[in-house]
């Protein structure tokens, strides 16, 4: 059981076991392991330190075809974050601050925490959510506050969380319309933002609120059709893995999304239990749902420790606390 | 060289696997999982069918048309008839662009064709349909589509139909998967070890025993198949040539074989509880040994020899 990270982090420190002396301390979250992953999602974020990090070491050099910014499939990517026996929300905070810094238009469907929570963590990461919302870069759906509005006040037009009012809500169409409206390109002539991004935290709570797994999959299907295919943006969604809890609907949702995603980041607690120095391990699986891969070894596992403003990653067993 | 000839000029073993999957017709079920995705094999089969000159229809529900057509050259892309159900499958945009009746309607419409050209229908994916349609409806539609050519009346007019269905195993329970696999003529389960993909192929030919084999393969970027000698091509174990085979029937403490005399003696033996006429006569005839055994009984004082009232409690 990993410690619940109450704080965020600024950058990512990558430490390789064999080159312990070389501490590739990287600057803002553009670089680093997670930025490395986001680089694969075709965002043209450049920094001096990033080029150094993607440098000469062959064991860490990414395969060129995966990380080429001119990937043959010109469309957005779906990244699936899942956590099992630990809290994977640090990944959500990372991706939120990453995309805001990369000047993308972000639609954040936040069903779990309040705006101030994400704002406080964002400040540690170097982004101001309030300012982003004011200048129109961030469209924030605060689930907790809106739920109260929807239930206790009569709404004239359909509210994104309309399903909370209805006894037999079949689908999440109002929520999809909200997302589409938020991310649709403004015809003002100038392209202020680079790509649209949809972030959802998290989808498992929709199951708890009474939606069926197929309804949630339909919602994600339509979001994929609009955000990834039509607008060429990216999507990042978080789903909890119930593990031993035998939740069939959650398993259908998780497996259904896994089949559609291009990148799966799975934060797991350590099998041996809680540890002060290693908070968990992160498994990274690259998938290409319709391209044949020559090598199937597209999966990496790293262990991590969450600190106040950073997350350090290291190879399994290479934590500085145990070496 | 026409494309169909070029397709046949490939390596014999490569054609064997794809040919065997397409030759039977009917429903070919491709079962994949998150680690071993099956869409590339589906696309390889689609490419093979297109090159063989068949009419290919694709019901695309899970990926966009561009993503599906990616990797095919224009020659093949021109032969594919793509029914797009990715953009608006549930008609949320209310524009009625989509085929009325959705994917199921499109599938049923394919039952009504009458031309003799062989047809391949690729369902991408069957899981998508199975999650949203009742299993019985889907199975009935699949049966109707894949068995068009086996109607006794019009077998000459309708060409062979192959239905390729991509099924994600983890999404469904054993019931629906079992129902679909009983409908399928061929089932391909994808798996593998690190770095190497394998396909476990189960073929059910009519009036023959089902055959299964495991084939190691990899798919090249142009969606042709590269077969490999993996860990085991067939499921039979082969004997190690260094150890001589030992005959286990030597040095037994019991008899495994009967000699001729022993066999005759065994056949002529009458079983003890078999009631034959000799036995009947033997029972009816008074036995000579009967007089040798007597039972002497001295009745007690309170012993009642009345058979009708042994407990002596009837008050007559």
PDB file of C-alpha atoms in Angstrom, chain A residues 32 49 58 63 65 101 120 129 141 169 175 177 185 191 221 227 234 262 302 309 317:
ATOM      1  CA  UNK A  32      11.862  13.011 -17.902  1.00  0.00           C
ATOM      2  CA  UNK A  49      17.744  18.568 -21.390  1.00  0.00           C
ATOM      3  CA  UNK A  58      21.314   2.234 -26.118  1.00  0.00           C
ATOM      4  CA  UNK A  63      12.685   2.690 -30.862  1.00  0.00           C
ATOM      5  CA  UNK A  65       9.282   4.232 -35.036  1.00  0.00           C
ATOM      6  CA  UNK A 101       2.610  23.769 -20.231  1.00  0.00           C
ATOM      7  CA  UNK A 120      -2.708  23.393  -5.237  1.00  0.00           C
ATOM      8  CA  UNK A 129      -5.063  26.290 -13.114  1.00  0.00           C
ATOM      9  CA  UNK A 141     -15.871  20.232 -15.080  1.00  0.00           C
ATOM     10  CA  UNK A 169     -30.053   7.021 -17.503  1.00  0.00           C
ATOM     11  CA  UNK A 175     -21.362  14.556 -20.921  1.00  0.00           C
ATOM     12  CA  UNK A 177     -21.780  16.936 -25.754  1.00  0.00           C
ATOM     13  CA  UNK A 185     -11.973  24.547 -32.445  1.00  0.00           C
ATOM     14  CA  UNK A 191      -4.625  28.925 -33.604  1.00  0.00           C
ATOM     15  CA  UNK A 221     -15.882   5.642 -28.016  1.00  0.00           C
ATOM     16  CA  UNK A 227     -11.093  14.104 -29.851  1.00  0.00           C
ATOM     17  CA  UNK A 234      -5.075  13.108 -27.145  1.00  0.00           C
ATOM     18  CA  UNK A 262      -2.021   3.153 -27.402  1.00  0.00           C
ATOM     19  CA  UNK A 302      10.085   0.819 -13.140  1.00  0.00           C
ATOM     20  CA  UNK A 309       7.963  18.009  -5.948  1.00  0.00           C
ATOM     21  CA  UNK A 317      15.783  -3.271  -7.111  1.00  0.00           C
TER      22      UNK A 317
END
